[in-house]
């Protein structure tokens, strides 16, 4: 039995990781016991004992006692490995995992790579010589020229915070006045990225790397968002309706981009990456974001056979990742999923969608 | 028993269906929704039958609803989406009867409460609401806001859920910015900014009499970071509370509204309130339906879903715990995406 520490269990993604292993991991699931931690006492994951044998409230990653507490949890519970998923914790662990006092199995990207990918501007900058990214412009809201932005991005563009998740401070902009008002509303944000507006499909590609080798990939299309009315852009961090798709072109772009950026900082891609892409008006996918972690509907992929959480743990504990073959997970045509508050995700085929009663 | 539940894609009707499934395992649940991608259609075991129906605004809505009621021998219905509540109320007003037993507020009350500006008009000059000004992007009433409400203040859309168009405004500049960004929203209310707790209740009225009433504290919100106001329509952490002042306040407020409008309250009503800096309660919204946490409250003993069924099946006398409900434990609940709600005691946090 391997004891796995999972951080950030208040979020849907860490819970989805564990549920993917427990619900869809077959007999191998019995090889793992999960211990959850989070810094928010009011999050459901800390009390979900169907997933976690034990849970602990810990300080935030920025707190001076963070590593002391983590080491206590790891030591007292004889932890064998850790799955770190919130991006700020991925950055902290990538940078400071030498603070660990017990040797445990980890699957984290090199800090230099994680740092480049986490900030959307540095991500775009790293790929600016390629056609993988949309036209973009970094904005300091205290001092900018609207004309300079539009000369780079076109008259209609998308603006968002350079850091943060869930489409933070994102909005479609088509006038100077709207942009300045948006900055006023979001005056706490110090840096924005403007990008060419991409009207096409919203796509995502998951890639599992071990020591520079790509082991697993899987792709999806995001179509609708949970609680979309709560966000002015309609984009929230959680997909409510989407499709699992088979598009090798997405894998190729995503793999090449990650390898190029890793090469630029002299490291090998290692870790879990989720590349978000949007199609331009010609249907060409452009990278908008690379997450240094799984995404919340990782459970949906697992239910459809692409159990990358289980693959990760298998590679960490039971197989030599050097000897594992690359699998591009494929799904039956029209595989769709639904998600919302208060319920588990639903995976089904679009052919099962009902028609209107008349 | 065959029960029709409308709007089965939403969290509240799904919560009602889950509770019915638990209390009446042999009952047939027929879920309807205008959206073919309604999640409730496809959740295993939630409903026995489901239909995609026309929107309430479409001309063939009643043809389809009546057909379902007849063919599926519907014994009673839970009508939850607010536009459908209005549609059913209009039918009752026109025909004097519903197509099947259902517990809904009178049409005039439903219409007044559904629109926050109309509600503010009804309660104008009373202590129940914060100082409020109704505005539109075309008529922003900057002076009236400055004189009557002042800054900081709170803006939101007059119609709609999920904290639509809501934000704390610190200045007229913020207001101008918000109106420009939300030029698609036709009307807003701007109210005094209330700094205290967000409290809520659910209450059951039958023929003008408040039968049951229980309160809660909505402390945190699901996916709060996505909304500029940090307030989304779904509570992620809440406490079920026993506060007599809250329950009495809500009933008194409904008394005032009913007297002003000359009607008898009836149906399930759910308040949202905020405390001002002195701890005084102010109504921010009165919903003409159950809330998404109705199933959680039912699990803690305050079961307005079963009470509705008892009333609609002629067993009103079997409704227990009449009056102000007192929870027997310090219950809290946790909710999020991709997980079923968790009800537990606060001491176990």
mmCIF file with all atom_site columns, N, CA and C in Angstrom, chain B residues 149-214:
data_model
loop_
_atom_site.group_PDB
_atom_site.id
_atom_site.type_symbol
_atom_site.label_atom_id
_atom_site.label_alt_id
_atom_site.label_comp_id
_atom_site.label_asym_id
_atom_site.label_entity_id
_atom_site.label_seq_id
_atom_site.pdbx_PDB_ins_code
_atom_site.Cartn_x
_atom_site.Cartn_y
_atom_site.Cartn_z
_atom_site.occupancy
_atom_site.B_iso_or_equiv
_atom_site.pdbx_formal_charge
_atom_site.auth_seq_id
_atom_site.auth_comp_id
_atom_site.auth_asym_id
_atom_site.auth_atom_id
_atom_site.pdbx_PDB_model_num
ATOM 1   N N  . UNK B 1 149 ? -28.297 57.068 -1.624  1.00 0.00 ? 149 UNK B N  1
ATOM 2   C CA . UNK B 1 149 ? -27.599 55.835 -1.224  1.00 0.00 ? 149 UNK B CA 1
ATOM 3   C C  . UNK B 1 149 ? -26.169 56.133 -0.768  1.00 0.00 ? 149 UNK B C  1
ATOM 4   N N  . UNK B 1 150 ? -25.437 56.895 -1.559  1.00 0.00 ? 150 UNK B N  1
ATOM 5   C CA . UNK B 1 150 ? -24.036 57.201 -1.243  1.00 0.00 ? 150 UNK B CA 1
ATOM 6   C C  . UNK B 1 150 ? -23.107 56.065 -1.642  1.00 0.00 ? 150 UNK B C  1
ATOM 7   N N  . UNK B 1 151 ? -21.801 56.328 -1.552  1.00 0.00 ? 151 UNK B N  1
ATOM 8   C CA . UNK B 1 151 ? -20.791 55.308 -1.879  1.00 0.00 ? 151 UNK B CA 1
ATOM 9   C C  . UNK B 1 151 ? -20.038 54.913 -0.615  1.00 0.00 ? 151 UNK B C  1
ATOM 10  N N  . UNK B 1 152 ? -19.585 53.659 -0.449  1.00 0.00 ? 152 UNK B N  1
ATOM 11  C CA . UNK B 1 152 ? -19.761 52.572 -1.404  1.00 0.00 ? 152 UNK B CA 1
ATOM 12  C C  . UNK B 1 152 ? -21.211 52.086 -1.438  1.00 0.00 ? 152 UNK B C  1
ATOM 13  N N  . UNK B 1 153 ? -21.582 51.508 -2.575  1.00 0.00 ? 153 UNK B N  1
ATOM 14  C CA . UNK B 1 153 ? -22.923 50.943 -2.707  1.00 0.00 ? 153 UNK B CA 1
ATOM 15  C C  . UNK B 1 153 ? -22.834 49.632 -3.490  1.00 0.00 ? 153 UNK B C  1
ATOM 16  N N  . UNK B 1 154 ? -23.952 48.978 -3.637  1.00 0.00 ? 154 UNK B N  1
ATOM 17  C CA . UNK B 1 154 ? -23.979 47.658 -4.260  1.00 0.00 ? 154 UNK B CA 1
ATOM 18  C C  . UNK B 1 154 ? -24.913 47.700 -5.462  1.00 0.00 ? 154 UNK B C  1
ATOM 19  N N  . UNK B 1 155 ? -24.429 47.260 -6.614  1.00 0.00 ? 155 UNK B N  1
ATOM 20  C CA . UNK B 1 155 ? -25.268 47.244 -7.821  1.00 0.00 ? 155 UNK B CA 1
ATOM 21  C C  . UNK B 1 155 ? -25.530 45.808 -8.238  1.00 0.00 ? 155 UNK B C  1
ATOM 22  N N  . UNK B 1 156 ? -26.694 45.574 -8.797  1.00 0.00 ? 156 UNK B N  1
ATOM 23  C CA . UNK B 1 156 ? -26.973 44.257 -9.394  1.00 0.00 ? 156 UNK B CA 1
ATOM 24  C C  . UNK B 1 156 ? -28.144 44.372 -10.359 1.00 0.00 ? 156 UNK B C  1
ATOM 25  N N  . UNK B 1 157 ? -28.291 43.371 -11.208 1.00 0.00 ? 157 UNK B N  1
ATOM 26  C CA . UNK B 1 157 ? -29.388 43.368 -12.174 1.00 0.00 ? 157 UNK B CA 1
ATOM 27  C C  . UNK B 1 157 ? -30.702 43.178 -11.424 1.00 0.00 ? 157 UNK B C  1
ATOM 28  N N  . UNK B 1 158 ? -31.773 43.812 -11.923 1.00 0.00 ? 158 UNK B N  1
ATOM 29  C CA . UNK B 1 158 ? -33.057 43.673 -11.219 1.00 0.00 ? 158 UNK B CA 1
ATOM 30  C C  . UNK B 1 158 ? -33.657 42.284 -11.403 1.00 0.00 ? 158 UNK B C  1
ATOM 31  N N  . UNK B 1 159 ? -33.330 41.635 -12.509 1.00 0.00 ? 159 UNK B N  1
ATOM 32  C CA . UNK B 1 159 ? -33.859 40.299 -12.762 1.00 0.00 ? 159 UNK B CA 1
ATOM 33  C C  . UNK B 1 159 ? -32.694 39.366 -13.046 1.00 0.00 ? 159 UNK B C  1
ATOM 34  N N  . UNK B 1 160 ? -32.808 38.152 -12.545 1.00 0.00 ? 160 UNK B N  1
ATOM 35  C CA . UNK B 1 160 ? -31.755 37.175 -12.827 1.00 0.00 ? 160 UNK B CA 1
ATOM 36  C C  . UNK B 1 160 ? -31.133 36.676 -11.543 1.00 0.00 ? 160 UNK B C  1
ATOM 37  N N  . UNK B 1 161 ? -30.491 35.525 -11.672 1.00 0.00 ? 161 UNK B N  1
ATOM 38  C CA . UNK B 1 161 ? -29.916 34.904 -10.487 1.00 0.00 ? 161 UNK B CA 1
ATOM 39  C C  . UNK B 1 161 ? -28.399 34.853 -10.622 1.00 0.00 ? 161 UNK B C  1
ATOM 40  N N  . UNK B 1 162 ? -27.754 34.228 -9.661  1.00 0.00 ? 162 UNK B N  1
ATOM 41  C CA . UNK B 1 162 ? -26.313 34.024 -9.720  1.00 0.00 ? 162 UNK B CA 1
ATOM 42  C C  . UNK B 1 162 ? -25.521 35.298 -9.535  1.00 0.00 ? 162 UNK B C  1
ATOM 43  N N  . UNK B 1 163 ? -26.095 36.273 -8.810  1.00 0.00 ? 163 UNK B N  1
ATOM 44  C CA . UNK B 1 163 ? -25.366 37.522 -8.569  1.00 0.00 ? 163 UNK B CA 1
ATOM 45  C C  . UNK B 1 163 ? -25.131 38.295 -9.854  1.00 0.00 ? 163 UNK B C  1
ATOM 46  N N  . UNK B 1 164 ? -26.039 38.126 -10.827 1.00 0.00 ? 164 UNK B N  1
ATOM 47  C CA . UNK B 1 164 ? -25.863 38.742 -12.149 1.00 0.00 ? 164 UNK B CA 1
ATOM 48  C C  . UNK B 1 164 ? -25.677 40.252 -12.046 1.00 0.00 ? 164 UNK B C  1
ATOM 49  N N  . UNK B 1 165 ? -24.607 40.746 -12.647 1.00 0.00 ? 165 UNK B N  1
ATOM 50  C CA . UNK B 1 165 ? -24.357 42.186 -12.715 1.00 0.00 ? 165 UNK B CA 1
ATOM 51  C C  . UNK B 1 165 ? -24.075 42.830 -11.376 1.00 0.00 ? 165 UNK B C  1
ATOM 52  N N  . UNK B 1 166 ? -23.621 42.037 -10.387 1.00 0.00 ? 166 UNK B N  1
ATOM 53  C CA . UNK B 1 166 ? -23.430 42.622 -9.054  1.00 0.00 ? 166 UNK B CA 1
ATOM 54  C C  . UNK B 1 166 ? -21.981 43.033 -8.807  1.00 0.00 ? 166 UNK B C  1
ATOM 55  N N  . UNK B 1 167 ? -21.813 44.112 -8.056  1.00 0.00 ? 167 UNK B N  1
ATOM 56  C CA . UNK B 1 167 ? -20.476 44.607 -7.707  1.00 0.00 ? 167 UNK B CA 1
ATOM 57  C C  . UNK B 1 167 ? -20.586 45.676 -6.622  1.00 0.00 ? 167 UNK B C  1
ATOM 58  N N  . UNK B 1 168 ? -19.557 45.743 -5.788  1.00 0.00 ? 168 UNK B N  1
ATOM 59  C CA . UNK B 1 168 ? -19.450 46.858 -4.843  1.00 0.00 ? 168 UNK B CA 1
ATOM 60  C C  . UNK B 1 168 ? -18.863 48.046 -5.609  1.00 0.00 ? 168 UNK B C  1
ATOM 61  N N  . UNK B 1 169 ? -19.537 49.186 -5.557  1.00 0.00 ? 169 UNK B N  1
ATOM 62  C CA . UNK B 1 169 ? -19.067 50.378 -6.265  1.00 0.00 ? 169 UNK B CA 1
ATOM 63  C C  . UNK B 1 169 ? -18.532 51.378 -5.251  1.00 0.00 ? 169 UNK B C  1
ATOM 64  N N  . UNK B 1 170 ? -17.324 51.854 -5.484  1.00 0.00 ? 170 UNK B N  1
ATOM 65  C CA . UNK B 1 170 ? -16.724 52.811 -4.555  1.00 0.00 ? 170 UNK B CA 1
ATOM 66  C C  . UNK B 1 170 ? -16.898 54.257 -4.989  1.00 0.00 ? 170 UNK B C  1
ATOM 67  N N  . UNK B 1 171 ? -17.273 54.444 -6.253  1.00 0.00 ? 171 UNK B N  1
ATOM 68  C CA . UNK B 1 171 ? -17.402 55.815 -6.749  1.00 0.00 ? 171 UNK B CA 1
ATOM 69  C C  . UNK B 1 171 ? -18.294 55.826 -7.984  1.00 0.00 ? 171 UNK B C  1
ATOM 70  N N  . UNK B 1 172 ? -18.663 57.042 -8.398  1.00 0.00 ? 172 UNK B N  1
ATOM 71  C CA . UNK B 1 172 ? -19.464 57.159 -9.625  1.00 0.00 ? 172 UNK B CA 1
ATOM 72  C C  . UNK B 1 172 ? -18.691 56.625 -10.830 1.00 0.00 ? 172 UNK B C  1
ATOM 73  N N  . UNK B 1 173 ? -17.367 56.754 -10.781 1.00 0.00 ? 173 UNK B N  1
ATOM 74  C CA . UNK B 1 173 ? -16.548 56.238 -11.886 1.00 0.00 ? 173 UNK B CA 1
ATOM 75  C C  . UNK B 1 173 ? -16.721 54.731 -12.018 1.00 0.00 ? 173 UNK B C  1
ATOM 76  N N  . UNK B 1 174 ? -16.738 54.047 -10.860 1.00 0.00 ? 174 UNK B N  1
ATOM 77  C CA . UNK B 1 174 ? -16.963 52.585 -10.885 1.00 0.00 ? 174 UNK B CA 1
ATOM 78  C C  . UNK B 1 174 ? -18.315 52.272 -11.515 1.00 0.00 ? 174 UNK B C  1
ATOM 79  N N  . UNK B 1 175 ? -19.318 53.071 -11.134 1.00 0.00 ? 175 UNK B N  1
ATOM 80  C CA . UNK B 1 175 ? -20.671 52.846 -11.656 1.00 0.00 ? 175 UNK B CA 1
ATOM 81  C C  . UNK B 1 175 ? -20.694 53.038 -13.172 1.00 0.00 ? 175 UNK B C  1
ATOM 82  N N  . UNK B 1 176 ? -20.072 54.107 -13.641 1.00 0.00 ? 176 UNK B N  1
ATOM 83  C CA . UNK B 1 176 ? -20.029 54.374 -15.083 1.00 0.00 ? 176 UNK B CA 1
ATOM 84  C C  . UNK B 1 176 ? -19.366 53.206 -15.807 1.00 0.00 ? 176 UNK B C  1
ATOM 85  N N  . UNK B 1 177 ? -18.274 52.720 -15.223 1.00 0.00 ? 177 UNK B N  1
ATOM 86  C CA . UNK B 1 177 ? -17.545 51.606 -15.835 1.00 0.00 ? 177 UNK B CA 1
ATOM 87  C C  . UNK B 1 177 ? -18.414 50.359 -15.891 1.00 0.00 ? 177 UNK B C  1
ATOM 88  N N  . UNK B 1 178 ? -19.099 50.069 -14.793 1.00 0.00 ? 178 UNK B N  1
ATOM 89  C CA . UNK B 1 178 ? -19.911 48.846 -14.718 1.00 0.00 ? 178 UNK B CA 1
ATOM 90  C C  . UNK B 1 178 ? -21.068 48.895 -15.711 1.00 0.00 ? 178 UNK B C  1
ATOM 91  N N  . UNK B 1 179 ? -21.677 50.064 -15.843 1.00 0.00 ? 179 UNK B N  1
ATOM 92  C CA . UNK B 1 179 ? -22.804 50.183 -16.777 1.00 0.00 ? 179 UNK B CA 1
ATOM 93  C C  . UNK B 1 179 ? -22.341 50.016 -18.219 1.00 0.00 ? 179 UNK B C  1
ATOM 94  N N  . UNK B 1 180 ? -21.159 50.520 -18.512 1.00 0.00 ? 180 UNK B N  1
ATOM 95  C CA . UNK B 1 180 ? -20.643 50.393 -19.876 1.00 0.00 ? 180 UNK B CA 1
ATOM 96  C C  . UNK B 1 180 ? -20.351 48.919 -20.197 1.00 0.00 ? 180 UNK B C  1
ATOM 97  N N  . UNK B 1 181 ? -19.775 48.231 -19.220 1.00 0.00 ? 181 UNK B N  1
ATOM 98  C CA . UNK B 1 181 ? -19.410 46.831 -19.456 1.00 0.00 ? 181 UNK B CA 1
ATOM 99  C C  . UNK B 1 181 ? -20.653 45.946 -19.527 1.00 0.00 ? 181 UNK B C  1
ATOM 100 N N  . UNK B 1 182 ? -21.704 46.330 -18.794 1.00 0.00 ? 182 UNK B N  1
ATOM 101 C CA . UNK B 1 182 ? -22.937 45.523 -18.778 1.00 0.00 ? 182 UNK B CA 1
ATOM 102 C C  . UNK B 1 182 ? -24.061 46.224 -19.520 1.00 0.00 ? 182 UNK B C  1
ATOM 103 N N  . UNK B 1 183 ? -23.751 46.775 -20.682 1.00 0.00 ? 183 UNK B N  1
ATOM 104 C CA . UNK B 1 183 ? -24.790 47.528 -21.393 1.00 0.00 ? 183 UNK B CA 1
ATOM 105 C C  . UNK B 1 183 ? -25.927 46.634 -21.897 1.00 0.00 ? 183 UNK B C  1
ATOM 106 N N  . UNK B 1 184 ? -25.722 45.304 -21.868 1.00 0.00 ? 184 UNK B N  1
ATOM 107 C CA . UNK B 1 184 ? -26.795 44.397 -22.276 1.00 0.00 ? 184 UNK B CA 1
ATOM 108 C C  . UNK B 1 184 ? -27.849 44.206 -21.185 1.00 0.00 ? 184 UNK B C  1
ATOM 109 N N  . UNK B 1 185 ? -27.513 44.560 -19.954 1.00 0.00 ? 185 UNK B N  1
ATOM 110 C CA . UNK B 1 185 ? -28.499 44.431 -18.868 1.00 0.00 ? 185 UNK B CA 1
ATOM 111 C C  . UNK B 1 185 ? -29.354 45.697 -18.849 1.00 0.00 ? 185 UNK B C  1
ATOM 112 N N  . UNK B 1 186 ? -30.678 45.496 -18.902 1.00 0.00 ? 186 UNK B N  1
ATOM 113 C CA . UNK B 1 186 ? -31.569 46.646 -19.090 1.00 0.00 ? 186 UNK B CA 1
ATOM 114 C C  . UNK B 1 186 ? -31.758 47.480 -17.834 1.00 0.00 ? 186 UNK B C  1
ATOM 115 N N  . UNK B 1 187 ? -31.767 46.830 -16.678 1.00 0.00 ? 187 UNK B N  1
ATOM 116 C CA . UNK B 1 187 ? -32.117 47.567 -15.463 1.00 0.00 ? 187 UNK B CA 1
ATOM 117 C C  . UNK B 1 187 ? -31.341 47.026 -14.259 1.00 0.00 ? 187 UNK B C  1
ATOM 118 N N  . UNK B 1 188 ? -30.947 47.936 -13.396 1.00 0.00 ? 188 UNK B N  1
ATOM 119 C CA . UNK B 1 188 ? -30.208 47.557 -12.176 1.00 0.00 ? 188 UNK B CA 1
ATOM 120 C C  . UNK B 1 188 ? -30.872 48.186 -10.952 1.00 0.00 ? 188 UNK B C  1
ATOM 121 N N  . UNK B 1 189 ? -30.560 47.624 -9.790  1.00 0.00 ? 189 UNK B N  1
ATOM 122 C CA . UNK B 1 189 ? -30.838 48.349 -8.555  1.00 0.00 ? 189 UNK B CA 1
ATOM 123 C C  . UNK B 1 189 ? -29.491 48.688 -7.923  1.00 0.00 ? 189 UNK B C  1
ATOM 124 N N  . UNK B 1 190 ? -29.418 49.891 -7.361  1.00 0.00 ? 190 UNK B N  1
ATOM 125 C CA . UNK B 1 190 ? -28.220 50.318 -6.623  1.00 0.00 ? 190 UNK B CA 1
ATOM 126 C C  . UNK B 1 190 ? -28.664 50.521 -5.184  1.00 0.00 ? 190 UNK B C  1
ATOM 127 N N  . UNK B 1 191 ? -28.012 49.811 -4.261  1.00 0.00 ? 191 UNK B N  1
ATOM 128 C CA . UNK B 1 191 ? -28.450 49.837 -2.867  1.00 0.00 ? 191 UNK B CA 1
ATOM 129 C C  . UNK B 1 191 ? -27.302 50.181 -1.946  1.00 0.00 ? 191 UNK B C  1
ATOM 130 N N  . UNK B 1 192 ? -27.674 50.606 -0.778  1.00 0.00 ? 192 UNK B N  1
ATOM 131 C CA . UNK B 1 192 ? -26.759 50.830 0.338   1.00 0.00 ? 192 UNK B CA 1
ATOM 132 C C  . UNK B 1 192 ? -25.852 49.594 0.475   1.00 0.00 ? 192 UNK B C  1
ATOM 133 N N  . UNK B 1 193 ? -24.562 49.794 0.700   1.00 0.00 ? 193 UNK B N  1
ATOM 134 C CA . UNK B 1 193 ? -23.647 48.658 0.856   1.00 0.00 ? 193 UNK B CA 1
ATOM 135 C C  . UNK B 1 193 ? -23.756 48.118 2.278   1.00 0.00 ? 193 UNK B C  1
ATOM 136 N N  . UNK B 1 194 ? -24.053 46.831 2.377   1.00 0.00 ? 194 UNK B N  1
ATOM 137 C CA . UNK B 1 194 ? -24.303 46.209 3.681   1.00 0.00 ? 194 UNK B CA 1
ATOM 138 C C  . UNK B 1 194 ? -23.114 45.332 4.051   1.00 0.00 ? 194 UNK B C  1
ATOM 139 N N  . UNK B 1 195 ? -22.541 45.583 5.198   1.00 0.00 ? 195 UNK B N  1
ATOM 140 C CA . UNK B 1 195 ? -21.245 44.963 5.529   1.00 0.00 ? 195 UNK B CA 1
ATOM 141 C C  . UNK B 1 195 ? -21.355 43.669 6.328   1.00 0.00 ? 195 UNK B C  1
ATOM 142 N N  . UNK B 1 196 ? -22.562 43.351 6.802   1.00 0.00 ? 196 UNK B N  1
ATOM 143 C CA . UNK B 1 196 ? -22.681 42.217 7.724   1.00 0.00 ? 196 UNK B CA 1
ATOM 144 C C  . UNK B 1 196 ? -22.849 40.864 7.049   1.00 0.00 ? 196 UNK B C  1
ATOM 145 N N  . UNK B 1 197 ? -23.377 39.914 7.831   1.00 0.00 ? 197 UNK B N  1
ATOM 146 C CA . UNK B 1 197 ? -23.531 38.535 7.346   1.00 0.00 ? 197 UNK B CA 1
ATOM 147 C C  . UNK B 1 197 ? -24.591 38.448 6.237   1.00 0.00 ? 197 UNK B C  1
ATOM 148 N N  . UNK B 1 198 ? -24.405 37.491 5.355   1.00 0.00 ? 198 UNK B N  1
ATOM 149 C CA . UNK B 1 198 ? -25.444 37.151 4.369   1.00 0.00 ? 198 UNK B CA 1
ATOM 150 C C  . UNK B 1 198 ? -26.285 36.040 5.000   1.00 0.00 ? 198 UNK B C  1
ATOM 151 N N  . UNK B 1 199 ? -27.518 36.390 5.361   1.00 0.00 ? 199 UNK B N  1
ATOM 152 C CA . UNK B 1 199 ? -28.418 35.402 5.953   1.00 0.00 ? 199 UNK B CA 1
ATOM 153 C C  . UNK B 1 199 ? -29.499 35.037 4.947   1.00 0.00 ? 199 UNK B C  1
ATOM 154 N N  . UNK B 1 200 ? -30.181 33.956 5.204   1.00 0.00 ? 200 UNK B N  1
ATOM 155 C CA . UNK B 1 200 ? -31.237 33.515 4.296   1.00 0.00 ? 200 UNK B CA 1
ATOM 156 C C  . UNK B 1 200 ? -32.240 32.687 5.080   1.00 0.00 ? 200 UNK B C  1
ATOM 157 N N  . UNK B 1 201 ? -33.376 32.418 4.458   1.00 0.00 ? 201 UNK B N  1
ATOM 158 C CA . UNK B 1 201 ? -34.329 31.493 5.080   1.00 0.00 ? 201 UNK B CA 1
ATOM 159 C C  . UNK B 1 201 ? -35.116 30.783 3.995   1.00 0.00 ? 201 UNK B C  1
ATOM 160 N N  . UNK B 1 202 ? -35.830 29.780 4.408   1.00 0.00 ? 202 UNK B N  1
ATOM 161 C CA . UNK B 1 202 ? -36.851 29.170 3.547   1.00 0.00 ? 202 UNK B CA 1
ATOM 162 C C  . UNK B 1 202 ? -38.111 29.071 4.396   1.00 0.00 ? 202 UNK B C  1
ATOM 163 N N  . UNK B 1 203 ? -39.240 29.404 3.806   1.00 0.00 ? 203 UNK B N  1
ATOM 164 C CA . UNK B 1 203 ? -40.481 29.371 4.572   1.00 0.00 ? 203 UNK B CA 1
ATOM 165 C C  . UNK B 1 203 ? -41.615 28.837 3.709   1.00 0.00 ? 203 UNK B C  1
ATOM 166 N N  . UNK B 1 204 ? -42.587 28.197 4.383   1.00 0.00 ? 204 UNK B N  1
ATOM 167 C CA . UNK B 1 204 ? -43.734 27.622 3.686   1.00 0.00 ? 204 UNK B CA 1
ATOM 168 C C  . UNK B 1 204 ? -44.996 28.344 4.132   1.00 0.00 ? 204 UNK B C  1
ATOM 169 N N  . UNK B 1 205 ? -45.700 28.902 3.166   1.00 0.00 ? 205 UNK B N  1
ATOM 170 C CA . UNK B 1 205 ? -46.985 29.532 3.444   1.00 0.00 ? 205 UNK B CA 1
ATOM 171 C C  . UNK B 1 205 ? -48.101 28.693 2.826   1.00 0.00 ? 205 UNK B C  1
ATOM 172 N N  . UNK B 1 206 ? -49.182 28.557 3.590   1.00 0.00 ? 206 UNK B N  1
ATOM 173 C CA . UNK B 1 206 ? -50.379 27.929 3.021   1.00 0.00 ? 206 UNK B CA 1
ATOM 174 C C  . UNK B 1 206 ? -51.557 28.850 3.313   1.00 0.00 ? 206 UNK B C  1
ATOM 175 N N  . UNK B 1 207 ? -52.175 29.308 2.256   1.00 0.00 ? 207 UNK B N  1
ATOM 176 C CA . UNK B 1 207 ? -53.364 30.170 2.361   1.00 0.00 ? 207 UNK B CA 1
ATOM 177 C C  . UNK B 1 207 ? -53.173 31.316 3.352   1.00 0.00 ? 207 UNK B C  1
ATOM 178 N N  . UNK B 1 208 ? -52.065 32.010 3.229   1.00 0.00 ? 208 UNK B N  1
ATOM 179 C CA . UNK B 1 208 ? -51.842 33.211 4.026   1.00 0.00 ? 208 UNK B CA 1
ATOM 180 C C  . UNK B 1 208 ? -51.157 32.973 5.356   1.00 0.00 ? 208 UNK B C  1
ATOM 181 N N  . UNK B 1 209 ? -50.993 31.723 5.752   1.00 0.00 ? 209 UNK B N  1
ATOM 182 C CA . UNK B 1 209 ? -50.402 31.435 7.062   1.00 0.00 ? 209 UNK B CA 1
ATOM 183 C C  . UNK B 1 209 ? -49.001 30.840 6.907   1.00 0.00 ? 209 UNK B C  1
ATOM 184 N N  . UNK B 1 210 ? -48.055 31.375 7.676   1.00 0.00 ? 210 UNK B N  1
ATOM 185 C CA . UNK B 1 210 ? -46.706 30.799 7.635   1.00 0.00 ? 210 UNK B CA 1
ATOM 186 C C  . UNK B 1 210 ? -46.711 29.507 8.443   1.00 0.00 ? 210 UNK B C  1
ATOM 187 N N  . UNK B 1 211 ? -46.462 28.415 7.758   1.00 0.00 ? 211 UNK B N  1
ATOM 188 C CA . UNK B 1 211 ? -46.512 27.100 8.406   1.00 0.00 ? 211 UNK B CA 1
ATOM 189 C C  . UNK B 1 211 ? -45.162 26.759 9.019   1.00 0.00 ? 211 UNK B C  1
ATOM 190 N N  . UNK B 1 212 ? -44.096 27.043 8.290   1.00 0.00 ? 212 UNK B N  1
ATOM 191 C CA . UNK B 1 212 ? -42.746 26.692 8.777   1.00 0.00 ? 212 UNK B CA 1
ATOM 192 C C  . UNK B 1 212 ? -41.732 27.719 8.291   1.00 0.00 ? 212 UNK B C  1
ATOM 193 N N  . UNK B 1 213 ? -40.658 27.836 9.044   1.00 0.00 ? 213 UNK B N  1
ATOM 194 C CA . UNK B 1 213 ? -39.677 28.876 8.717   1.00 0.00 ? 213 UNK B CA 1
ATOM 195 C C  . UNK B 1 213 ? -38.345 28.470 9.358   1.00 0.00 ? 213 UNK B C  1
ATOM 196 N N  . UNK B 1 214 ? -37.275 28.466 8.584   1.00 0.00 ? 214 UNK B N  1
ATOM 197 C CA . UNK B 1 214 ? -35.953 28.134 9.145   1.00 0.00 ? 214 UNK B CA 1
ATOM 198 C C  . UNK B 1 214 ? -34.887 28.980 8.464   1.00 0.00 ? 214 UNK B C  1
#
